[in-house]
């Protein structure tokens, strides 16, 4: 589904990603872990097409197409979803309106009919249950005045509605208390299907108690320094990241 | 990102065409003789000529205000043409007699004067340069005793009403541009709603400047008698010309006891090109006087003009009267706007609300200037002011000049202000959800203006939506 080969990317003059290779197949859950500043969020943003990052080398293929050639909105329409670490506020625009606009853009891209507000409310009623959210949330402005937990839950609600093929969760666990973490994680698990894939970017292992990964990759200084199964996450929990940084430096 | 924003905000001005029509104009220049000639052409009674001449004398002794936060060159008042009318327009003509060329012009602007094709529920007075070319739905309105006609016609047909209320809210001596307007105003709309009548139609005036180097100086007078109510809409466009044209209008609203007047404007005068060449200088005095238990509400969407100087205001004369001001002002390229309102609380328990949304793009400079004044006898006065600015790009500016004078310590005043920027992050967030940049900006701007747009009458909400390239669906109300 997603094939990243030797990807390098800069912010301004500074190289952040220094050669990432990663393959993600349908039905898989990949966790990207690593210390602060290792490039985890940059990788998520580059996959989503944020204009603030310059890809300087390597290739990214998504469903057989060159992902790097696509505009951010085309990537979204093709089924890539990024759950933001810091969801953005859009005052005055209701959540329901925003979500329907997004939903219809994605339907249009698939050659499907747009849905009207009444039909959309029916769809929403089901999706709200996934993240245990109240209908009142739909009438509030997008993320404006939301608590940190509400924002993250709102991201998962959007994910539930847009049904992405590839979901990238960027530090979705940060700032969540244990209950919110459980709700968010259960939401993600409910959305899991054999034909979609998830990349979970996280600093801490605790999210992976709820969302069990098939693969764990450790990112440090812009490179994947180790890949393994879910047990690698537990090892990191126990030992921290330092023991991985040294060999990475040595082998560079 | 910035190029995407630019292409959206730099949409071509659609109304920049010129109508080729023969006109009867008084040669450029402004003397007492010009004033007399305008009055003669309009067959005016002596009292009105006298009033004009007093205004002209006063104007000669005044100096142009330069305190607004805008810069522009010297205006040569002697180089302007003060009266220009299509030759085919006759006084008191019926709509059937209107020159087809003029009808075509309004069709092109999306305003049908053909009563069969009219917007349902809206009566239109069409002002072309200095004169009204026709007013629709007059018969229907007459049944309810509502008078809606050109100002010139009102002077001839209803002189007692005009004489009683003309200058009662904006005296000819009020300010430089009001004095100029009082001396040379050529036409405009007149509305009278009798006691207890709720006007069955939306009334609207469509202003069109066509002739080159001609100023438009129209005057609108709206009187809502006791217990009456009316909603009035105003729209404006002009051809693209490389010289600046002057528009100095006066609007007076009288809301007698228990009356309600809602006045909405979508101002889309030609704004000049991207380098700031050409465009309308819009210097307008709009004011309403609200008597006991009455309400006056101004809603404006200002997107055009090179320079805007405009402060629709309410004198809250009577006890329990209400004044409202809802404004969206957009500046782009080299446009400059200094706009806001004045709420003068005189009566007891008077209430005012000010919601101002300024959007600045390109090199535009947008200033909000608002005064809230509570006089000593205005016990229990209340004001709420909210003043928000949005910046698109890095070259534009937003400024706020609030003036608050409180002479009664029972008054309650609230002022909130904010400045935000459409950022790359907001646009990226929308794009990541599948929306393109244009859709994203529309959405963000519509959200920002929501509180004002919901005040617009339906017909105008649509126009405002088209004007800003915004989809309002679902984000209003």
XYZ file of C-alpha atoms in Angstrom:
729
model
C 0.000 0.000 0.000
C 2.698 2.439 1.078
C 6.324 2.050 0.125
C 8.866 4.579 1.340
C 12.397 4.274 0.014
C 15.391 6.206 1.239
C 13.284 9.292 1.939
C 15.105 12.472 2.937
C 13.446 15.775 3.871
C 14.412 19.224 5.105
C 12.856 22.056 7.036
C 14.558 25.088 5.570
C 18.234 24.157 5.371
C 18.059 21.580 8.111
C 17.919 17.901 7.194
C 15.352 16.118 9.388
C 14.764 12.826 7.597
C 17.994 11.221 6.501
C 16.971 8.129 4.573
C 13.797 6.388 5.725
C 12.601 3.146 4.210
C 9.315 1.593 5.262
C 6.696 -0.708 3.755
C 3.115 -0.823 4.962
C 0.618 -3.414 3.731
C -3.170 -3.535 4.080
C -4.340 -4.765 7.469
C -1.120 -3.797 9.247
C -0.541 -1.515 12.195
C 2.909 0.076 12.367
C 4.169 2.024 15.348
C 6.850 4.662 14.843
C 8.589 5.446 18.104
C 11.551 7.510 19.047
C 12.876 10.308 21.219
C 11.867 13.938 20.771
C 13.331 15.507 17.661
C 13.944 12.191 15.940
C 11.767 13.118 12.943
C 8.607 11.122 13.788
C 6.188 13.988 13.263
C 8.079 15.149 10.193
C 7.573 11.731 8.640
C 3.841 11.951 9.358
C 3.633 15.466 7.863
C 5.615 14.488 4.773
C 3.298 11.546 4.116
C 0.342 13.951 4.372
C 2.027 16.526 2.109
C 2.639 19.503 4.420
C 4.157 22.308 2.298
C 6.532 23.310 5.110
C 8.756 20.282 4.488
C 10.921 19.871 1.443
C 11.505 16.347 0.196
C 15.120 16.236 -0.946
C 15.437 12.615 -2.010
C 13.934 9.147 -2.126
C 10.540 7.910 -3.273
C 7.136 7.295 -1.757
C 4.706 5.042 -3.609
C 1.082 4.803 -2.521
C -1.181 2.265 -4.224
C 1.249 2.182 -7.117
C 1.256 5.966 -7.576
C 3.964 8.524 -6.852
C 2.675 10.065 -3.639
C 5.136 12.958 -3.704
C 3.584 14.222 -6.924
C 0.154 14.607 -5.308
C -1.196 17.758 -3.638
C -2.182 17.343 -0.015
C -5.910 17.415 -0.824
C -5.460 14.732 -3.503
C -3.691 12.509 -1.006
C -6.617 12.989 1.373
C -9.088 12.223 -1.392
C -7.111 9.069 -2.183
C -7.567 7.851 1.367
C -4.648 9.188 3.406
C -5.673 10.625 6.748
C -3.498 12.391 9.281
C -4.743 12.700 12.854
C -2.964 15.912 13.874
C -0.841 16.240 16.940
C -2.185 19.790 17.290
C -5.616 19.911 15.622
C -6.316 23.347 14.130
C -9.229 25.572 15.176
C -11.609 27.008 12.584
C -13.916 29.446 14.412
C -17.429 29.931 13.059
C -17.438 26.767 10.954
C -19.455 23.989 12.519
C -17.947 20.563 12.906
C -20.892 19.102 10.999
C -20.429 21.460 8.061
C -16.690 20.924 7.934
C -16.993 17.162 8.103
C -19.661 17.036 5.429
C -17.558 19.233 3.147
C -14.614 16.865 3.626
C -16.792 13.771 3.237
C -18.281 15.079 0.005
C -14.893 16.017 -1.445
C -13.705 12.486 -0.861
C -16.900 11.016 -2.331
C -16.559 13.267 -5.373
C -12.999 12.054 -5.892
C -14.313 8.488 -5.870
C -17.000 9.376 -8.381
C -19.766 9.006 -5.809
C -22.750 11.290 -5.214
C -22.529 13.980 -2.562
C -24.753 13.533 0.473
C -27.170 16.172 1.734
C -27.201 17.415 5.335
C -30.016 15.076 6.415
C -28.357 11.934 5.085
C -25.125 13.082 6.615
C -26.676 13.391 10.064
C -27.665 9.729 9.879
C -24.119 8.762 9.013
C -22.796 10.904 11.845
C -25.110 9.376 14.427
C -23.354 6.027 13.991
C -19.869 7.475 13.896
C -20.310 9.497 17.067
C -20.732 6.265 18.999
C -17.287 5.080 17.919
C -15.647 7.852 19.926
C -18.399 8.204 22.550
C -19.095 11.787 21.516
C -22.269 13.764 22.014
C -24.250 15.091 19.071
C -23.839 18.602 20.467
C -20.213 18.428 19.306
C -21.383 18.633 15.714
C -22.757 22.117 16.132
C -19.652 23.503 17.793
C -17.016 25.242 15.707
C -14.209 22.986 14.495
C -11.909 22.456 17.502
C -12.569 25.996 18.787
C -12.633 25.982 22.561
C -12.256 22.201 22.661
C -10.227 20.673 25.458
C -7.106 18.755 24.445
C -8.957 15.465 24.832
C -11.945 16.679 22.811
C -9.674 17.748 19.983
C -8.047 14.348 19.786
C -11.383 12.596 19.937
C -12.612 14.891 17.192
C -9.704 13.767 15.035
C -10.744 10.156 15.488
C -14.355 11.094 14.715
C -13.177 12.603 11.440
C -11.209 9.465 10.754
C -14.303 7.360 11.421
C -16.320 9.447 8.977
C -13.734 9.667 6.226
C -12.793 5.953 6.411
C -9.205 6.297 5.231
C -7.176 3.553 3.624
C -4.080 4.732 5.410
C -4.402 6.528 8.738
C -1.410 8.242 10.314
C -1.893 9.098 13.980
C 0.607 11.732 15.063
C 1.127 11.648 18.838
C -2.578 11.133 19.294
C -1.914 10.017 22.861
C -0.113 13.171 23.970
C -2.071 15.192 26.476
C -4.737 12.552 26.980
C -5.792 11.228 30.354
C -6.240 7.506 30.704
C -9.982 7.492 29.926
C -9.627 9.611 26.823
C -6.716 7.444 25.754
C -8.872 4.344 26.045
C -11.722 5.906 24.054
C -9.406 7.091 21.308
C -7.596 3.776 21.098
C -10.810 1.762 21.060
C -12.063 4.034 18.317
C -9.003 3.282 16.250
C -9.364 -0.443 16.877
C -13.018 -0.422 15.828
C -12.046 1.233 12.568
C -9.444 -1.378 11.755
C -10.219 -3.443 8.667
C -8.281 -5.969 6.565
C -8.041 -3.460 3.723
C -6.771 -0.448 5.634
C -3.585 0.290 7.478
C -2.529 2.467 10.393
C 0.716 4.170 11.289
C 0.850 5.201 14.946
C 3.469 7.797 15.789
C 4.124 7.965 19.510
C 6.729 8.797 22.060
C 5.362 6.508 24.756
C 4.625 2.846 24.815
C 1.368 3.220 26.760
C -0.811 3.813 23.653
C 0.456 0.506 22.301
C -1.158 -1.296 25.217
C -4.427 -0.417 23.540
C -3.512 -0.310 19.869
C -1.412 -3.401 19.373
C 1.091 -2.927 16.538
C 2.243 -5.588 14.126
C 5.533 -3.750 13.671
C 7.469 -1.272 15.755
C 10.108 1.017 14.238
C 12.437 3.169 16.227
C 13.346 6.473 14.655
C 16.399 8.375 15.816
C 18.207 11.289 14.185
C 16.177 10.936 11.024
C 16.727 7.222 10.494
C 15.000 3.999 11.452
C 17.528 2.438 13.790
C 15.605 -0.660 14.687
C 12.485 -2.519 13.594
C 10.764 -5.362 15.339
C 7.494 -6.764 16.601
C 5.351 -5.433 19.449
C 7.834 -6.741 22.008
C 10.283 -4.039 20.868
C 7.951 -1.430 22.323
C 8.082 -3.129 25.711
C 11.838 -3.286 25.547
C 11.907 0.455 24.887
C 9.604 1.020 27.829
C 12.072 -0.764 30.018
C 15.393 0.536 28.656
C 14.543 3.909 27.146
C 15.964 5.023 23.842
C 19.606 5.635 24.688
C 20.851 2.104 24.083
C 19.674 2.374 20.467
C 21.221 5.744 19.750
C 24.830 4.677 20.131
C 24.870 1.896 17.532
C 22.932 4.184 15.185
C 25.688 6.744 15.435
C 28.351 4.087 14.992
C 26.825 2.548 11.916
C 26.234 5.900 10.214
C 0.089 28.862 -0.115
C 0.235 32.608 -0.617
C -0.210 32.282 -4.368
C -3.335 30.232 -3.828
C -4.753 32.841 -1.495
C -3.881 35.532 -3.981
C -5.649 33.880 -6.848
C -8.757 33.630 -4.747
C -8.809 37.168 -3.441
C -7.742 38.605 -6.781
C -10.801 37.522 -8.689
C -11.602 39.834 -11.578
C -14.136 42.566 -10.927
C -17.213 41.424 -12.824
C -19.092 44.680 -13.003
C -16.469 46.831 -14.701
C -18.254 47.305 -18.019
C -19.432 50.670 -19.352
C -22.892 51.338 -20.788
C -22.765 53.401 -23.963
C -25.575 55.866 -23.489
C -26.032 59.506 -24.301
C -26.156 61.650 -21.225
C -27.147 65.104 -20.249
C -24.423 66.443 -18.000
C -23.698 69.727 -16.326
C -20.078 70.619 -17.195
C -17.422 69.897 -14.578
C -16.872 72.371 -11.807
C -18.693 73.459 -8.690
C -20.090 76.955 -8.171
C -23.331 78.327 -6.861
C -24.492 78.199 -10.474
C -23.909 74.419 -10.585
C -26.115 74.032 -7.537
C -28.832 76.202 -9.104
C -28.660 74.243 -12.346
C -29.076 70.907 -10.597
C -32.075 72.274 -8.731
C -33.588 73.675 -11.935
C -33.162 70.422 -13.837
C -35.032 68.692 -11.106
C -37.861 71.269 -10.997
C -37.309 71.742 -7.319
C -39.269 74.051 -5.049
C -37.598 77.169 -3.701
C -37.151 75.818 -0.160
C -34.985 73.009 -1.411
C -32.841 75.313 -3.524
C -32.383 77.553 -0.484
C -31.347 74.560 1.583
C -28.841 73.501 -1.071
C -27.375 76.994 -1.245
C -26.961 77.179 2.526
C -25.187 73.829 2.384
C -22.961 75.028 -0.443
C -21.961 78.164 1.494
C -21.189 76.050 4.503
C -19.188 73.583 2.446
C -17.036 76.366 1.041
C -15.943 77.250 4.565
C -15.096 73.658 5.501
C -11.964 71.613 4.939
C -11.771 68.027 3.838
C -11.213 65.702 6.796
C -7.796 64.110 6.723
C -7.975 62.351 10.086
C -9.003 58.947 8.677
C -6.266 56.352 8.511
C -6.118 56.440 4.708
C -3.862 58.220 2.252
C -4.829 59.552 -1.144
C -3.943 62.448 -3.391
C -5.610 65.832 -3.645
C -9.190 65.753 -4.883
C -9.896 68.526 -7.364
C -13.517 69.333 -6.678
C -13.610 71.628 -9.690
C -12.673 68.791 -12.044
C -15.665 66.655 -11.085
C -18.928 66.415 -12.926
C -21.762 66.791 -10.447
C -24.704 65.899 -12.601
C -25.003 63.335 -15.360
C -28.226 61.691 -16.425
C -29.080 59.408 -19.311
C -30.928 61.599 -21.811
C -33.671 59.056 -22.175
C -34.758 59.310 -18.548
C -37.807 61.538 -18.065
C -39.091 62.704 -14.735
C -41.865 60.517 -13.305
C -41.677 58.047 -16.152
C -43.114 54.575 -15.758
C -41.021 51.441 -15.994
C -42.400 50.695 -19.466
C -40.705 53.811 -20.711
C -37.210 52.924 -19.485
C -34.528 52.857 -22.193
C -33.838 49.190 -23.123
C -30.106 49.926 -22.947
C -30.503 50.773 -19.265
C -32.644 47.722 -18.625
C -29.915 45.644 -20.220
C -27.320 47.222 -17.930
C -29.258 46.197 -14.861
C -29.922 42.714 -16.243
C -26.179 42.370 -16.677
C -25.698 43.381 -13.066
C -28.175 40.720 -12.057
C -30.909 43.219 -11.174
C -34.090 42.730 -13.145
C -36.343 45.757 -13.391
C -38.835 43.679 -15.282
C -41.589 43.098 -12.742
C -42.399 39.679 -14.170
C -38.847 38.542 -13.637
C -38.221 40.349 -10.398
C -36.883 38.701 -7.308
C -39.939 37.724 -5.377
C -40.558 39.968 -2.437
C -38.160 42.731 -3.431
C -38.920 46.169 -4.846
C -36.020 47.908 -6.590
C -35.152 51.546 -7.215
C -32.379 51.733 -9.823
C -30.115 54.768 -9.687
C -27.896 55.338 -12.713
C -25.303 58.081 -12.260
C -27.322 61.041 -10.993
C -30.884 59.860 -11.499
C -33.321 57.105 -10.749
C -34.269 55.194 -13.882
C -37.169 53.371 -12.357
C -38.737 51.830 -9.302
C -40.459 48.475 -9.371
C -43.491 47.228 -7.447
C -44.787 50.705 -6.681
C -48.414 49.749 -7.143
C -48.142 46.791 -4.820
C -46.560 49.004 -2.172
C -49.136 51.734 -2.617
C -51.857 49.353 -1.457
C -50.182 49.367 1.933
C -49.599 53.097 1.908
C -45.845 52.584 1.528
C -44.067 55.262 -0.477
C -40.958 54.045 -2.278
C -39.706 56.249 -5.068
C -36.760 58.280 -6.243
C -35.808 61.235 -4.110
C -36.572 63.605 -6.970
C -40.061 62.221 -7.279
C -40.616 62.467 -3.525
C -39.682 66.145 -3.580
C -42.371 66.744 -6.210
C -45.051 64.390 -4.901
C -44.547 64.366 -1.130
C -42.831 67.679 -0.360
C -44.269 67.894 3.177
C -42.615 64.635 4.223
C -39.303 65.476 2.601
C -39.213 68.952 4.069
C -40.033 67.640 7.536
C -37.312 64.999 7.663
C -34.571 66.108 5.245
C -31.515 67.018 7.285
C -33.222 66.058 10.546
C -30.662 63.313 11.199
C -27.679 64.513 9.162
C -27.787 68.323 9.038
C -26.226 69.930 5.977
C -23.526 71.305 8.248
C -22.644 67.890 9.676
C -19.342 67.336 7.921
C -17.472 68.250 4.752
C -18.879 65.456 2.603
C -22.403 65.722 3.997
C -22.364 69.451 3.184
C -21.116 68.711 -0.320
C -23.832 66.128 -0.783
C -26.520 68.493 0.544
C -25.493 71.081 -2.032
C -25.288 68.874 -5.105
C -27.241 65.672 -4.427
C -29.061 64.681 -7.550
C -31.205 61.708 -6.664
C -31.542 58.774 -4.350
C -34.365 56.840 -2.794
C -37.163 57.896 -0.530
C -39.089 55.543 1.713
C -42.036 56.242 3.969
C -43.766 53.483 5.898
C -47.011 54.635 7.500
C -47.999 54.058 11.112
C -48.270 50.447 12.116
C -47.428 49.086 8.672
C -45.008 46.272 8.249
C -43.597 46.773 4.758
C -44.676 43.687 2.771
C -41.633 43.687 0.496
C -37.917 44.125 0.913
C -37.011 47.499 -0.546
C -33.767 47.916 -2.367
C -31.806 50.537 -4.214
C -29.173 49.647 -6.726
C -26.582 52.345 -7.333
C -24.599 52.346 -10.550
C -21.975 54.891 -11.520
C -21.443 54.819 -15.291
C -20.168 58.145 -16.656
C -16.460 58.935 -16.421
C -15.171 61.641 -14.062
C -18.605 61.877 -12.560
C -19.305 61.754 -8.907
C -22.393 60.189 -7.475
C -24.044 62.171 -4.727
C -27.217 60.442 -3.798
C -29.352 60.937 -0.793
C -31.545 58.361 0.805
C -34.207 59.166 3.343
C -36.115 56.444 5.136
C -38.907 57.288 7.526
C -40.633 54.561 9.506
C -43.626 56.044 11.255
C -44.788 54.834 14.661
C -44.895 51.058 14.897
C -43.819 50.577 11.268
C -41.104 48.250 10.086
C -39.034 47.857 6.945
C -35.991 46.067 5.621
C -33.987 47.977 3.056
C -31.108 46.780 0.884
C -28.506 48.745 -0.985
C -26.108 47.536 -3.687
C -23.420 49.419 -5.592
C -21.167 48.844 -8.626
C -19.191 50.963 -11.085
C -17.172 50.461 -14.294
C -13.423 49.998 -14.209
C -11.799 53.335 -14.840
C -8.255 54.448 -14.299
C -9.272 57.709 -12.640
C -10.727 57.920 -9.181
C -14.385 58.741 -8.904
C -16.082 60.355 -5.972
C -19.096 58.921 -4.230
C -20.368 61.068 -1.376
C -23.751 59.856 -0.252
C -25.936 60.647 2.704
C -28.407 58.215 4.200
C -30.835 59.346 6.872
C -33.085 56.989 8.775
C -35.853 58.087 11.083
C -37.404 55.388 13.244
C -40.290 56.891 15.171
C -41.675 55.302 18.345
C -41.821 51.495 18.202
C -40.571 51.403 14.609
C -37.909 49.073 13.222
C -35.584 49.724 10.308
C -33.029 47.263 9.023
C -30.610 48.687 6.478
C -28.265 46.324 4.632
C -25.529 47.227 2.189
C -23.435 45.176 -0.152
C -20.925 47.703 -1.398
C -18.931 46.563 -4.391
C -17.762 49.757 -6.060
C -14.792 49.316 -8.367
C -11.781 49.086 -6.069
C -9.008 50.088 -8.453
C -6.501 47.716 -9.997
C -3.810 45.779 -8.172
C -1.472 48.773 -8.235
C -4.117 51.019 -6.747
C -4.925 52.889 -9.961
C -8.520 54.012 -10.262
C -11.424 53.030 -8.064
C -14.124 54.833 -6.172
C -13.526 57.192 -3.272
C -16.427 56.319 -1.035
C -17.101 59.066 1.528
C -20.452 58.356 3.010
C -22.461 59.668 5.947
C -25.088 57.250 7.189
C -27.011 57.868 10.334
C -30.263 56.921 11.952
C -32.265 58.463 14.731
C -34.106 55.993 16.925
C -37.060 57.205 18.983
C -38.721 55.458 21.943
C -38.686 51.637 21.784
C -37.497 51.709 18.207
C -34.657 49.828 16.589
C -32.241 50.652 13.798
C -29.918 47.997 12.484
C -27.097 48.518 9.986
C -25.521 45.548 8.251
C -22.800 46.162 5.726
C -20.558 44.030 3.567
C -17.924 46.332 2.144
C -15.705 44.809 -0.496
C -15.211 47.566 -3.049
C -13.909 51.162 -3.316
C -10.322 52.356 -3.354
C -10.941 54.430 -0.235
C -13.791 53.932 2.201
C -14.748 56.483 4.830
C -17.996 55.439 6.357
C -19.525 55.209 9.830
C -23.164 54.146 9.819
C -24.380 55.408 13.170
C -27.389 55.465 15.432
C -28.539 58.280 17.667
C -30.407 56.477 20.416
C -32.699 59.380 21.156
C -35.687 57.655 22.715
C -35.820 55.513 25.846
C -35.386 51.775 25.280
C -34.217 52.260 21.731
C -31.754 49.850 20.112
C -28.938 50.375 17.631
C -27.019 47.638 15.855
C -24.040 47.619 13.536
C -22.845 44.464 11.810
C -19.998 44.913 9.395
C -17.689 42.918 7.178
C -15.066 45.076 5.497
C -12.657 43.495 3.033
C -9.605 45.254 1.647
C -7.248 43.802 -0.923
C -4.468 45.081 -3.211
C -4.047 48.782 -2.360
C -7.531 49.329 -0.931
C -7.906 51.345 2.243
C -10.908 51.402 4.504
C -11.593 53.467 7.590
C -14.998 52.340 8.709
C -16.969 51.708 11.836
C -19.894 53.236 13.642
C -21.072 55.692 16.247
C -23.611 54.798 18.869
C -24.848 57.837 20.739
C -26.865 56.885 23.818
C -29.229 59.680 24.834
C -32.374 57.892 26.064
C -32.662 55.683 29.124
C -32.055 51.929 28.836
C -30.764 52.285 25.331
C -28.871 49.350 23.917
C -26.317 49.034 21.152
C -24.420 46.152 19.586
C -21.392 46.473 17.331
C -19.934 43.481 15.517
C -17.130 44.415 13.147
C -15.153 41.955 11.031
C -12.241 43.347 9.071
C -10.450 41.215 6.475
C -7.195 42.502 5.032
C -5.371 40.940 2.097
C -2.716 42.055 -0.390
C -1.455 45.505 0.633
C -4.856 46.483 1.992
C -5.207 48.624 5.100
C -8.320 48.173 7.184
C -9.226 50.389 10.124
C -12.134 50.041 12.479
C -13.107 53.367 14.031
C -15.981 53.292 16.431
C -17.440 55.619 18.991
C -19.700 54.698 21.867
C -20.966 57.750 23.685
C -23.233 57.607 26.714
C -24.762 60.937 27.669
C -25.424 61.851 31.309
C -29.160 61.137 31.126
C -28.790 57.739 29.481
C -29.346 55.698 32.633
C -28.937 51.961 32.132
C -27.327 52.232 28.705
C -25.637 49.114 27.407
C -23.154 48.520 24.634
C -21.439 45.405 23.399
C -18.624 45.822 20.905
C -16.773 43.013 19.208
C -14.104 43.905 16.775
C -12.242 41.157 14.933
C -9.567 41.428 12.274
C -8.285 38.766 9.938
C -5.077 39.068 7.976
C -4.383 37.163 4.776
C -0.703 37.417 3.850
C 2.073 39.561 5.300
C 1.748 42.894 3.516
C -1.630 44.058 4.816
C -2.674 45.829 7.971
C -5.516 45.989 10.475
C -6.051 48.853 12.891
C -8.595 49.550 15.592
C -9.574 52.968 16.947
C -12.257 52.683 19.598
C -13.522 55.857 21.293
C -15.540 55.448 24.440
C -17.133 58.325 26.332
C -19.316 57.516 29.275
C -21.216 60.256 31.086
C -23.461 58.049 33.203
C -22.083 55.583 35.694
C -24.962 53.113 35.336
C -23.826 52.282 31.806
C -22.486 48.835 30.951
C -19.977 48.637 28.138
C -18.152 45.616 26.852
C -15.426 45.659 24.257
C -13.776 42.615 22.754
C -11.179 42.614 20.030
C -9.132 39.971 18.268
C -6.723 39.660 15.378
C -6.135 36.410 13.559
C -4.330 35.276 10.506
C -5.307 32.662 7.981
C -2.309 30.499 8.473
C -0.677 27.776 6.501
C -1.687 25.403 9.269
C -5.406 26.136 8.914
C -5.241 25.669 5.163
C -3.173 22.513 5.447
C -5.628 21.097 7.955
C -8.493 21.616 5.489
C -6.459 20.237 2.598
C -5.595 17.171 4.625
C -9.332 16.586 4.893
C -9.696 16.734 1.099
C -10.637 20.404 0.582
C -8.667 22.441 -1.947
C -7.087 25.757 -0.925
C -9.858 27.893 -2.402
C -12.524 25.937 -0.590
C -10.452 26.105 2.582
C -10.113 29.888 2.488
C -13.804 30.346 1.690
C -14.661 28.194 4.630
C -12.337 29.983 7.037
C -13.501 33.440 5.907
C -17.174 32.424 6.036
C -16.678 31.176 9.560
C -15.036 34.449 10.506
C -17.921 36.504 9.061
C -20.692 34.231 10.263
C -22.124 36.571 12.882
C -22.553 39.316 10.292
C -23.798 37.225 7.384
C -26.594 35.770 9.434
C -27.954 39.321 9.805
C -28.290 39.798 6.053
C -31.645 39.254 4.356
C -31.732 36.055 2.299
C -31.430 37.744 -1.089
C -28.364 39.623 0.011
C -26.744 36.758 1.822
C -26.576 35.148 -1.596
C -24.967 38.188 -3.149
C -22.501 38.520 -0.290
C -21.672 34.867 -0.698
C -20.917 35.282 -4.384
C -19.017 38.426 -3.663
C -16.612 36.783 -1.286
C -16.586 33.527 -3.214
C -17.865 31.852 -0.145
C -20.118 28.940 0.387
C -22.333 29.920 3.288
C -24.334 26.749 3.344
C -24.609 25.406 6.817
C -22.221 27.903 8.342
C -24.936 30.498 8.794
C -27.462 30.405 11.563
